PDB file of C-alpha atoms in Angstrom:
ATOM      1  CA  UNK A1216      -0.204   0.202  -0.272  1.00  0.00           C
ATOM      2  CA  UNK A1217       1.139   3.445  -0.506  1.00  0.00           C
ATOM      3  CA  UNK A1218       0.053   7.174   0.848  1.00  0.00           C
ATOM      4  CA  UNK A1219      -2.103   7.471  -2.433  1.00  0.00           C
ATOM      5  CA  UNK A1220      -3.994   4.807  -1.841  1.00  0.00           C
ATOM      6  CA  UNK A1221      -4.432   5.495   1.703  1.00  0.00           C
ATOM      7  CA  UNK A1222      -5.502   9.077   0.681  1.00  0.00           C
ATOM      8  CA  UNK A1223      -8.149   7.725  -1.532  1.00  0.00           C
ATOM      9  CA  UNK A1224      -9.402   5.454   1.048  1.00  0.00           C
ATOM     10  CA  UNK A1225      -9.853   8.291   3.569  1.00  0.00           C
ATOM     11  CA  UNK A1226     -11.744  10.692   1.211  1.00  0.00           C
ATOM     12  CA  UNK A1227     -14.068   7.710   0.195  1.00  0.00           C
ATOM     13  CA  UNK A1228     -14.542   7.279   3.701  1.00  0.00           C
ATOM     14  CA  UNK A1229     -15.257  10.930   4.354  1.00  0.00           C
ATOM     15  CA  UNK A1230     -17.446  11.767   1.431  1.00  0.00           C
ATOM     16  CA  UNK A1231     -19.212   8.269   1.506  1.00  0.00           C
ATOM     17  CA  UNK A1232     -18.970   8.098  -2.537  1.00  0.00           C
ATOM     18  CA  UNK A1233     -16.305   8.119  -5.144  1.00  0.00           C
ATOM     19  CA  UNK A1234     -17.693  11.046  -6.764  1.00  0.00           C
ATOM     20  CA  UNK A1235     -17.120  12.780  -3.798  1.00  0.00           C
ATOM     21  CA  UNK A1236     -13.704  11.574  -2.815  1.00  0.00           C
ATOM     22  CA  UNK A1237     -12.534  12.499  -6.567  1.00  0.00           C
ATOM     23  CA  UNK A1238     -13.797  16.352  -6.033  1.00  0.00           C
ATOM     24  CA  UNK A1239     -12.018  16.323  -2.989  1.00  0.00           C
ATOM     25  CA  UNK A1240      -8.675  14.870  -4.525  1.00  0.00           C
ATOM     26  CA  UNK A1241      -9.012  16.657  -7.514  1.00  0.00           C
ATOM     27  CA  UNK A1242      -8.624  13.628  -9.712  1.00  0.00           C
ATOM     28  CA  UNK A1243     -11.098  11.289 -12.004  1.00  0.00           C
ATOM     29  CA  UNK A1244     -13.460   8.897 -10.528  1.00  0.00           C
ATOM     30  CA  UNK A1245     -11.499   6.048 -12.014  1.00  0.00           C
ATOM     31  CA  UNK A1246      -8.367   7.268 -10.622  1.00  0.00           C
ATOM     32  CA  UNK A1247     -10.136   6.856  -7.218  1.00  0.00           C
ATOM     33  CA  UNK A1248     -11.699   3.525  -8.235  1.00  0.00           C
ATOM     34  CA  UNK A1249      -8.116   2.195  -9.145  1.00  0.00           C
ATOM     35  CA  UNK A1250      -6.645   3.307  -5.825  1.00  0.00           C
ATOM     36  CA  UNK A1251      -9.339   1.705  -3.636  1.00  0.00           C
ATOM     37  CA  UNK A1252      -9.439  -1.571  -5.935  1.00  0.00           C
ATOM     38  CA  UNK A1253      -4.877  -1.677  -5.384  1.00  0.00           C
ATOM     39  CA  UNK A1254      -5.631  -1.014  -1.435  1.00  0.00           C
ATOM     40  CA  UNK A1255      -8.010  -3.712  -1.492  1.00  0.00           C
ATOM     41  CA  UNK A1256      -5.872  -6.384  -3.107  1.00  0.00           C
ATOM     42  CA  UNK A1257      -2.794  -4.935  -0.400  1.00  0.00           C
ATOM     43  CA  UNK A1258      -4.997  -5.202   2.310  1.00  0.00           C
ATOM     44  CA  UNK A1259      -6.730  -8.509   1.426  1.00  0.00           C
ATOM     45  CA  UNK A1260     -10.208  -7.484   2.254  1.00  0.00           C
ATOM     46  CA  UNK A1261     -12.964  -5.746   0.844  1.00  0.00           C
ATOM     47  CA  UNK A1262     -13.596  -2.133   1.709  1.00  0.00           C
ATOM     48  CA  UNK A1263     -17.075  -0.860   0.963  1.00  0.00           C
ATOM     49  CA  UNK A1264     -20.151  -2.347  -0.258  1.00  0.00           C
ATOM     50  CA  UNK A1265     -22.483  -0.703  -2.971  1.00  0.00           C
ATOM     51  CA  UNK A1266     -25.586   0.618  -1.740  1.00  0.00           C
ATOM     52  CA  UNK A1267     -27.644   2.154  -4.380  1.00  0.00           C
ATOM     53  CA  UNK A1268     -25.482   4.794  -5.709  1.00  0.00           C
ATOM     54  CA  UNK A1269     -23.232   5.289  -2.700  1.00  0.00           C
ATOM     55  CA  UNK A1270     -20.841   3.181  -0.581  1.00  0.00           C
ATOM     56  CA  UNK A1271     -20.855   1.643   2.653  1.00  0.00           C
ATOM     57  CA  UNK A1272     -17.711   0.614   4.544  1.00  0.00           C
ATOM     58  CA  UNK A1273     -17.228  -2.997   5.948  1.00  0.00           C
ATOM     59  CA  UNK A1274     -16.446  -3.933   9.621  1.00  0.00           C
ATOM     60  CA  UNK A1275     -13.101  -4.140   8.598  1.00  0.00           C
ATOM     61  CA  UNK A1276     -13.018  -0.792   6.603  1.00  0.00           C
ATOM     62  CA  UNK A1277     -14.108   0.691   9.704  1.00  0.00           C
ATOM     63  CA  UNK A1278     -11.679  -1.004  12.045  1.00  0.00           C
ATOM     64  CA  UNK A1279      -8.483   0.145   9.393  1.00  0.00           C
ATOM     65  CA  UNK A1280     -10.090   3.676   9.184  1.00  0.00           C
ATOM     66  CA  UNK A1281      -9.153   4.364  12.404  1.00  0.00           C
ATOM     67  CA  UNK A1282      -5.687   3.459  12.028  1.00  0.00           C
ATOM     68  CA  UNK A1283      -5.220   5.243   9.034  1.00  0.00           C
ATOM     69  CA  UNK A1284      -6.744   8.514  10.476  1.00  0.00           C
ATOM     70  CA  UNK A1285      -4.845   8.945  13.165  1.00  0.00           C
ATOM     71  CA  UNK A1286      -1.674   8.487  10.723  1.00  0.00           C
ATOM     72  CA  UNK A1287      -3.297  11.327   8.876  1.00  0.00           C
ATOM     73  CA  UNK A1288      -3.633  13.556  11.834  1.00  0.00           C
ATOM     74  CA  UNK A1289      -0.047  13.172  12.271  1.00  0.00           C
ATOM     75  CA  UNK A1290       0.780  14.166   8.790  1.00  0.00           C
ATOM     76  CA  UNK A1291      -1.475  16.963   9.078  1.00  0.00           C
ATOM     77  CA  UNK A1292       0.645  17.988  12.037  1.00  0.00           C
ATOM     78  CA  UNK A1293       3.866  18.064  10.282  1.00  0.00           C
ATOM     79  CA  UNK A1294       2.158  19.910   7.478  1.00  0.00           C
ATOM     80  CA  UNK A1295       1.052  22.709  10.325  1.00  0.00           C
ATOM     81  CA  UNK A1296       4.831  22.461  11.468  1.00  0.00           C
ATOM     82  CA  UNK A1297       6.209  23.286   8.056  1.00  0.00           C
ATOM     83  CA  UNK A1298       3.951  25.959   7.636  1.00  0.00           C
ATOM     84  CA  UNK A1299       5.216  27.509  10.847  1.00  0.00           C
ATOM     85  CA  UNK A1300       8.628  27.117  10.145  1.00  0.00           C
ATOM     86  CA  UNK A1301       8.446  28.648   6.398  1.00  0.00           C
ATOM     87  CA  UNK A1302       6.093  31.910   7.356  1.00  0.00           C
ATOM     88  CA  UNK A1303       8.106  32.583  10.654  1.00  0.00           C
ATOM     89  CA  UNK A1304       9.737  35.749  10.544  1.00  0.00           C
ATOM     90  CA  UNK A1305      11.706  35.437  14.288  1.00  0.00           C
ATOM     91  CA  UNK A1306      15.133  34.136  15.190  1.00  0.00           C
ATOM     92  CA  UNK A1307      18.463  35.512  15.375  1.00  0.00           C
ATOM     93  CA  UNK A1308      21.072  36.258  12.714  1.00  0.00           C
ATOM     94  CA  UNK A1309      24.716  36.713  14.093  1.00  0.00           C
ATOM     95  CA  UNK A1310      27.172  38.339  11.767  1.00  0.00           C
ATOM     96  CA  UNK A1311      31.088  38.677  12.590  1.00  0.00           C
ATOM     97  CA  UNK A1312      32.183  41.384   9.966  1.00  0.00           C
ATOM     98  CA  UNK A1313      35.410  43.482   8.881  1.00  0.00           C
ATOM     99  CA  UNK A1314      35.441  47.388   9.305  1.00  0.00           C
ATOM    100  CA  UNK A1315      35.213  48.004   5.801  1.00  0.00           C
ATOM    101  CA  UNK A1316      32.204  46.094   5.096  1.00  0.00           C
ATOM    102  CA  UNK A1317      30.279  47.636   8.590  1.00  0.00           C
ATOM    103  CA  UNK A1318      29.076  50.680   7.551  1.00  0.00           C
ATOM    104  CA  UNK A1319      27.712  50.666   3.932  1.00  0.00           C
ATOM    105  CA  UNK A1320      26.888  47.516   2.679  1.00  0.00           C
ATOM    106  CA  UNK A1321      26.211  44.984   5.633  1.00  0.00           C
ATOM    107  CA  UNK A1322      23.543  47.850   7.089  1.00  0.00           C
ATOM    108  CA  UNK A1323      22.019  47.601   3.270  1.00  0.00           C
ATOM    109  CA  UNK A1324      21.815  43.903   3.617  1.00  0.00           C
ATOM    110  CA  UNK A1325      20.460  43.952   7.271  1.00  0.00           C
ATOM    111  CA  UNK A1326      17.453  46.325   6.005  1.00  0.00           C
ATOM    112  CA  UNK A1327      16.429  43.935   3.136  1.00  0.00           C
ATOM    113  CA  UNK A1328      16.377  41.257   5.688  1.00  0.00           C
ATOM    114  CA  UNK A1329      14.496  42.857   8.376  1.00  0.00           C
ATOM    115  CA  UNK A1330      11.881  44.217   5.840  1.00  0.00           C
ATOM    116  CA  UNK A1331      11.345  40.246   4.700  1.00  0.00           C
ATOM    117  CA  UNK A1332      11.251  39.272   8.251  1.00  0.00           C
ATOM    118  CA  UNK A1333       9.846  41.792  10.860  1.00  0.00           C
ATOM    119  CA  UNK A1334      10.496  40.028  14.056  1.00  0.00           C
ATOM    120  CA  UNK A1335      14.242  38.841  13.041  1.00  0.00           C
ATOM    121  CA  UNK A1336      16.822  40.062  15.182  1.00  0.00           C
ATOM    122  CA  UNK A1337      20.342  40.755  13.548  1.00  0.00           C
ATOM    123  CA  UNK A1338      23.726  40.919  16.061  1.00  0.00           C
ATOM    124  CA  UNK A1339      26.698  42.681  14.333  1.00  0.00           C
ATOM    125  CA  UNK A1340      30.216  42.171  15.655  1.00  0.00           C
ATOM    126  CA  UNK A1341      33.246  44.516  13.881  1.00  0.00           C
ATOM    127  CA  UNK A1342      36.414  42.129  14.453  1.00  0.00           C
ATOM    128  CA  UNK A1343      39.249  41.767  12.252  1.00  0.00           C
ATOM    129  CA  UNK A1344      40.093  38.373  10.287  1.00  0.00           C
ATOM    130  CA  UNK A1345      41.303  36.121  12.355  1.00  0.00           C
ATOM    131  CA  UNK A1346      39.178  36.824  15.377  1.00  0.00           C
ATOM    132  CA  UNK A1347      36.060  36.160  13.168  1.00  0.00           C
ATOM    133  CA  UNK A1348      37.318  32.895  11.669  1.00  0.00           C
ATOM    134  CA  UNK A1349      37.904  31.818  14.899  1.00  0.00           C
ATOM    135  CA  UNK A1350      34.476  32.592  16.206  1.00  0.00           C
ATOM    136  CA  UNK A1351      32.737  31.392  13.433  1.00  0.00           C
ATOM    137  CA  UNK A1352      34.480  28.135  13.673  1.00  0.00           C
ATOM    138  CA  UNK A1353      33.420  28.011  17.265  1.00  0.00           C
ATOM    139  CA  UNK A1354      30.022  28.758  16.292  1.00  0.00           C
ATOM    140  CA  UNK A1355      29.723  31.892  17.757  1.00  0.00           C
ATOM    141  CA  UNK A1356      28.762  33.543  14.818  1.00  0.00           C
ATOM    142  CA  UNK A1357      26.212  32.295  11.850  1.00  0.00           C
ATOM    143  CA  UNK A1358      28.294  34.492   9.372  1.00  0.00           C
ATOM    144  CA  UNK A1359      31.301  35.587   8.792  1.00  0.00           C
ATOM    145  CA  UNK A1360      32.224  38.547   6.298  1.00  0.00           C
ATOM    146  CA  UNK A1361      36.428  38.289   6.269  1.00  0.00           C
ATOM    147  CA  UNK A1362      39.350  39.816   3.998  1.00  0.00           C
ATOM    148  CA  UNK A1363      42.440  38.283   3.438  1.00  0.00           C
ATOM    149  CA  UNK A1364      43.031  35.910   0.260  1.00  0.00           C
ATOM    150  CA  UNK A1365      41.299  32.521   0.680  1.00  0.00           C
ATOM    151  CA  UNK A1366      41.324  29.619   1.534  1.00  0.00           C
ATOM    152  CA  UNK A1367      40.409  29.705   4.685  1.00  0.00           C
ATOM    153  CA  UNK A1368      40.960  26.870   7.132  1.00  0.00           C
ATOM    154  CA  UNK A1369      38.118  25.463   9.585  1.00  0.00           C
ATOM    155  CA  UNK A1370      35.168  27.097   7.675  1.00  0.00           C
ATOM    156  CA  UNK A1371      33.039  27.150   4.464  1.00  0.00           C
ATOM    157  CA  UNK A1372      32.968  29.630   2.378  1.00  0.00           C
ATOM    158  CA  UNK A1373      29.925  30.533   0.814  1.00  0.00           C
ATOM    159  CA  UNK A1374      30.753  33.594  -1.391  1.00  0.00           C
ATOM    160  CA  UNK A1375      34.243  35.217  -2.351  1.00  0.00           C
ATOM    161  CA  UNK A1376      35.311  38.235  -4.515  1.00  0.00           C
ATOM    162  CA  UNK A1377      37.818  40.728  -4.912  1.00  0.00           C
ATOM    163  CA  UNK A1378      38.233  44.082  -5.779  1.00  0.00           C
ATOM    164  CA  UNK A1379      41.215  46.740  -6.847  1.00  0.00           C
ATOM    165  CA  UNK A1380      42.651  48.834  -4.194  1.00  0.00           C
ATOM    166  CA  UNK A1381      42.584  52.711  -4.846  1.00  0.00           C
ATOM    167  CA  UNK A1382      44.490  55.695  -4.037  1.00  0.00           C
ATOM    168  CA  UNK A1383      43.131  57.707  -1.112  1.00  0.00           C
ATOM    169  CA  UNK A1384      43.688  61.431  -1.071  1.00  0.00           C
ATOM    170  CA  UNK A1385      42.637  64.904   0.248  1.00  0.00           C
ATOM    171  CA  UNK A1386      39.827  66.528  -1.932  1.00  0.00           C
ATOM    172  CA  UNK A1387      41.563  69.506  -2.929  1.00  0.00           C
ATOM    173  CA  UNK A1388      44.738  67.493  -4.128  1.00  0.00           C
ATOM    174  CA  UNK A1389      46.121  68.049  -7.467  1.00  0.00           C
ATOM    175  CA  UNK A1390      45.606  64.318  -8.435  1.00  0.00           C
ATOM    176  CA  UNK A1391      41.846  64.732  -7.833  1.00  0.00           C
ATOM    177  CA  UNK A1392      39.931  64.923 -10.913  1.00  0.00           C
ATOM    178  CA  UNK A1393      42.579  63.854 -13.366  1.00  0.00           C
ATOM    179  CA  UNK A1394      41.886  60.792 -15.840  1.00  0.00           C
ATOM    180  CA  UNK A1395      43.523  57.333 -15.725  1.00  0.00           C
ATOM    181  CA  UNK A1396      44.991  55.433 -12.479  1.00  0.00           C
ATOM    182  CA  UNK A1397      47.912  57.032 -10.830  1.00  0.00           C
ATOM    183  CA  UNK A1398      51.194  55.404 -10.693  1.00  0.00           C
ATOM    184  CA  UNK A1399      52.857  54.267  -7.366  1.00  0.00           C
ATOM    185  CA  UNK A1400      56.101  54.126  -8.243  1.00  0.00           C
ATOM    186  CA  UNK A1401      55.779  58.028  -9.475  1.00  0.00           C
ATOM    187  CA  UNK A1402      54.073  58.837  -6.076  1.00  0.00           C
ATOM    188  CA  UNK A1403      56.624  57.039  -4.155  1.00  0.00           C
ATOM    189  CA  UNK A1404      59.298  59.744  -4.998  1.00  0.00           C
ATOM    190  CA  UNK A1405      56.731  62.458  -4.457  1.00  0.00           C
ATOM    191  CA  UNK A1406      53.993  61.740  -1.535  1.00  0.00           C
ATOM    192  CA  UNK A1407      53.822  60.544   2.100  1.00  0.00           C
ATOM    193  CA  UNK A1408      51.805  57.905   3.104  1.00  0.00           C
ATOM    194  CA  UNK A1409      49.755  56.319   5.622  1.00  0.00           C
ATOM    195  CA  UNK A1410      51.291  52.816   6.350  1.00  0.00           C
ATOM    196  CA  UNK A1411      49.521  50.216   8.686  1.00  0.00           C
ATOM    197  CA  UNK A1412      51.511  49.140  11.698  1.00  0.00           C
ATOM    198  CA  UNK A1413      54.031  50.556  10.080  1.00  0.00           C
ATOM    199  CA  UNK A1414      53.979  48.619   6.738  1.00  0.00           C
ATOM    200  CA  UNK A1415      51.005  47.573   4.470  1.00  0.00           C
ATOM    201  CA  UNK A1416      48.525  44.493   4.878  1.00  0.00           C
ATOM    202  CA  UNK A1417      49.328  40.917   3.981  1.00  0.00           C
ATOM    203  CA  UNK A1418      46.645  41.070   1.323  1.00  0.00           C
ATOM    204  CA  UNK A1419      48.742  43.488  -0.489  1.00  0.00           C
ATOM    205  CA  UNK A1420      52.101  41.901  -0.615  1.00  0.00           C
ATOM    206  CA  UNK A1421      51.734  41.325  -3.913  1.00  0.00           C
ATOM    207  CA  UNK A1422      53.192  44.878  -4.062  1.00  0.00           C
ATOM    208  CA  UNK A1423      56.842  45.004  -5.540  1.00  0.00           C
ATOM    209  CA  UNK A1424      59.047  44.654  -2.115  1.00  0.00           C
ATOM    210  CA  UNK A1425      61.107  47.806  -3.623  1.00  0.00           C
ATOM    211  CA  UNK A1426      58.126  49.550  -4.098  1.00  0.00           C
ATOM    212  CA  UNK A1427      56.663  48.840  -0.723  1.00  0.00           C
ATOM    213  CA  UNK A1428      60.056  49.676   1.124  1.00  0.00           C
ATOM    214  CA  UNK A1429      60.208  53.193  -0.802  1.00  0.00           C
ATOM    215  CA  UNK A1430      56.303  53.917   0.453  1.00  0.00           C
ATOM    216  CA  UNK A1431      57.211  52.797   3.790  1.00  0.00           C
ATOM    217  CA  UNK A1432      60.393  55.179   3.780  1.00  0.00           C
ATOM    218  CA  UNK A1433      58.149  58.309   3.165  1.00  0.00           C
ATOM    219  CA  UNK A1434      55.751  57.407   6.386  1.00  0.00           C
ATOM    220  CA  UNK A1435      55.311  59.291   9.000  1.00  0.00           C
ATOM    221  CA  UNK A1436      52.349  58.215  10.061  1.00  0.00           C
ATOM    222  CA  UNK A1437      50.825  54.942  10.734  1.00  0.00           C
ATOM    223  CA  UNK A1438      47.278  53.409  11.511  1.00  0.00           C
ATOM    224  CA  UNK A1439      45.708  50.042  12.357  1.00  0.00           C
ATOM    225  CA  UNK A1440      42.528  50.746  10.818  1.00  0.00           C
ATOM    226  CA  UNK A1441      40.923  52.899   8.036  1.00  0.00           C
ATOM    227  CA  UNK A1442      38.885  54.957   9.083  1.00  0.00           C
ATOM    228  CA  UNK A1443      41.624  56.520  11.135  1.00  0.00           C
ATOM    229  CA  UNK A1444      43.869  56.535   7.925  1.00  0.00           C
ATOM    230  CA  UNK A1445      40.907  58.347   6.411  1.00  0.00           C
ATOM    231  CA  UNK A1446      41.414  60.907   8.864  1.00  0.00           C
ATOM    232  CA  UNK A1447      44.884  61.352   8.561  1.00  0.00           C
ATOM    233  CA  UNK A1448      44.724  61.686   5.119  1.00  0.00           C
ATOM    234  CA  UNK A1449      41.917  64.508   5.439  1.00  0.00           C
ATOM    235  CA  UNK A1450      43.728  66.176   7.990  1.00  0.00           C
ATOM    236  CA  UNK A1451      47.568  66.029   7.499  1.00  0.00           C
ATOM    237  CA  UNK A1452      47.214  65.787   3.508  1.00  0.00           C
ATOM    238  CA  UNK A1453      49.227  62.776   3.329  1.00  0.00           C
ATOM    239  CA  UNK A1454      47.758  59.529   0.752  1.00  0.00           C
ATOM    240  CA  UNK A1455      46.541  56.154   1.526  1.00  0.00           C
ATOM    241  CA  UNK A1456      45.971  53.058   0.164  1.00  0.00           C
ATOM    242  CA  UNK A1457      42.269  51.908   0.440  1.00  0.00           C
ATOM    243  CA  UNK A1458      40.113  49.159  -0.443  1.00  0.00           C
ATOM    244  CA  UNK A1459      37.434  50.503  -2.327  1.00  0.00           C
ATOM    245  CA  UNK A1460      34.458  49.897   0.823  1.00  0.00           C
ATOM    246  CA  UNK A1461      36.682  51.771   2.812  1.00  0.00           C
ATOM    247  CA  UNK A1462      37.465  54.475   0.543  1.00  0.00           C
ATOM    248  CA  UNK A1463      33.545  55.206  -0.321  1.00  0.00           C
ATOM    249  CA  UNK A1464      33.199  55.478   3.743  1.00  0.00           C
ATOM    250  CA  UNK A1465      35.916  57.511   3.914  1.00  0.00           C
ATOM    251  CA  UNK A1466      34.323  60.021   0.898  1.00  0.00           C
ATOM    252  CA  UNK A1467      31.164  59.953   2.574  1.00  0.00           C
ATOM    253  CA  UNK A1468      32.624  61.409   5.782  1.00  0.00           C
ATOM    254  CA  UNK A1469      33.826  64.425   3.129  1.00  0.00           C
ATOM    255  CA  UNK A1470      37.333  66.014   2.723  1.00  0.00           C
ATOM    256  CA  UNK A1471      38.654  63.121   0.576  1.00  0.00           C
ATOM    257  CA  UNK A1472      38.837  61.358  -2.774  1.00  0.00           C
ATOM    258  CA  UNK A1473      40.251  58.427  -4.197  1.00  0.00           C
ATOM    259  CA  UNK A1474      41.770  57.455  -7.674  1.00  0.00           C
ATOM    260  CA  UNK A1475      41.947  53.766  -9.443  1.00  0.00           C
ATOM    261  CA  UNK A1476      46.025  52.535  -8.704  1.00  0.00           C
ATOM    262  CA  UNK A1477      47.929  51.334 -12.142  1.00  0.00           C
ATOM    263  CA  UNK A1478      49.398  48.437  -9.939  1.00  0.00           C
ATOM    264  CA  UNK A1479      47.756  45.417  -9.586  1.00  0.00           C
ATOM    265  CA  UNK A1480      46.929  45.381  -5.672  1.00  0.00           C
ATOM    266  CA  UNK A1481      43.635  42.985  -4.774  1.00  0.00           C
ATOM    267  CA  UNK A1482      41.537  43.608  -1.620  1.00  0.00           C
ATOM    268  CA  UNK A1483      39.316  40.372  -0.788  1.00  0.00           C
ATOM    269  CA  UNK A1484      36.192  39.619   0.728  1.00  0.00           C
ATOM    270  CA  UNK A1485      34.613  36.406   1.323  1.00  0.00           C
ATOM    271  CA  UNK A1486      31.608  35.526   3.684  1.00  0.00           C
ATOM    272  CA  UNK A1487      32.072  31.948   5.528  1.00  0.00           C
ATOM    273  CA  UNK A1488      30.018  29.943   8.067  1.00  0.00           C
ATOM    274  CA  UNK A1489      30.629  27.100  10.182  1.00  0.00           C
ATOM    275  CA  UNK A1490      28.727  24.405   7.634  1.00  0.00           C
ATOM    276  CA  UNK A1491      26.226  25.665   5.450  1.00  0.00           C
ATOM    277  CA  UNK A1492      23.817  22.692   6.836  1.00  0.00           C
ATOM    278  CA  UNK A1493      23.824  24.518  10.415  1.00  0.00           C
ATOM    279  CA  UNK A1494      22.676  27.921   8.646  1.00  0.00           C
ATOM    280  CA  UNK A1495      19.102  28.925   9.190  1.00  0.00           C
ATOM    281  CA  UNK A1496      16.837  30.078   6.254  1.00  0.00           C
ATOM    282  CA  UNK A1497      17.111  33.533   7.440  1.00  0.00           C
ATOM    283  CA  UNK A1498      21.069  33.433   7.712  1.00  0.00           C
ATOM    284  CA  UNK A1499      21.250  31.798   4.846  1.00  0.00           C
ATOM    285  CA  UNK A1500      18.713  34.384   2.600  1.00  0.00           C
ATOM    286  CA  UNK A1501      20.984  37.115   4.685  1.00  0.00           C
ATOM    287  CA  UNK A1502      24.035  35.945   3.065  1.00  0.00           C
ATOM    288  CA  UNK A1503      22.747  35.757  -0.439  1.00  0.00           C
ATOM    289  CA  UNK A1504      21.864  39.334   0.083  1.00  0.00           C
ATOM    290  CA  UNK A1505      24.609  40.500   0.858  1.00  0.00           C
ATOM    291  CA  UNK A1506      26.557  38.676  -1.380  1.00  0.00           C
ATOM    292  CA  UNK A1507      24.633  39.797  -4.230  1.00  0.00           C
ATOM    293  CA  UNK A1508      25.476  43.856  -3.088  1.00  0.00           C
ATOM    294  CA  UNK A1509      29.175  42.841  -2.909  1.00  0.00           C
ATOM    295  CA  UNK A1510      29.143  41.586  -6.166  1.00  0.00           C
ATOM    296  CA  UNK A1511      27.475  44.766  -7.661  1.00  0.00           C
ATOM    297  CA  UNK A1512      29.758  46.997  -5.619  1.00  0.00           C
ATOM    298  CA  UNK A1513      32.579  44.950  -6.980  1.00  0.00           C
ATOM    299  CA  UNK A1514      31.889  45.741 -10.469  1.00  0.00           C
ATOM    300  CA  UNK A1515      31.616  49.339  -9.916  1.00  0.00           C
ATOM    301  CA  UNK A1516      34.786  49.163  -8.441  1.00  0.00           C
ATOM    302  CA  UNK A1517      36.116  47.495 -11.250  1.00  0.00           C
ATOM    303  CA  UNK A1518      34.585  49.625 -13.917  1.00  0.00           C
ATOM    304  CA  UNK A1519      36.442  52.647 -12.162  1.00  0.00           C
ATOM    305  CA  UNK A1520      39.598  50.876 -12.109  1.00  0.00           C
ATOM    306  CA  UNK A1521      39.497  50.056 -15.813  1.00  0.00           C
ATOM    307  CA  UNK A1522      38.253  53.847 -16.354  1.00  0.00           C
ATOM    308  CA  UNK A1523      34.947  52.484 -18.103  1.00  0.00           C
TER     309      UNK A1523
END
């Protein structure tokens, strides 16, 4: 026997006729008759006796029906549970994020999520990449938005992309408004730069070592994060090498602008989790929303860099 046969049997009992059962199941009358006949062969006894134009359940059928009805009550409860899970707007999504994504792209994604789920709660933790990766591995965060070049050990990568670094400068700098990328080889001989902890991020180590040394030699200012670096650019007139996300944040704060860089310096961003199977539906959707936004933002950054 199978579930469809039992469904036809249950519908026929309830309606008292093959015609009514067919209407309830949205199938033809011959289909219901065939299902009932197949079920009778399977159980080994008759289920109905004809009485004029109707059907009367046999004694055996009435006993059998009690068990079938109990089974369908369980199925109905499962459907109710599934409906509840599907339509719930509650729950919590926790996200660890690097600073460059925390003030523009991430809030946009959060807004999209809370519009879909009015009762959802979202917890944002701004940390550096190693701390985020550790927390995701320990399942302290549902999702992590991290930098540095993949792969990342101990986590599953849901999305990854890369964008070119840009040169951040005061908005009244002579280079602002000129066409094309700036050449760091030339700027290294003319301009002072903000470094990060006295050097440049590991993700920028594709930079020629001699160029890196020359830029560092002209640096009297150092910062451990981009907002501070941008403030130094704004107030002191020095330049900085910035990822495009942080550069956009800095421009919105005012007083600075950015230009594309001739050298190929790549900034990596990825969305990771402790395992796709552990994600709630809301967390998975949030990852998809943010990934789409980052993808669009990187396309703009690449377009800006290429001058198209």
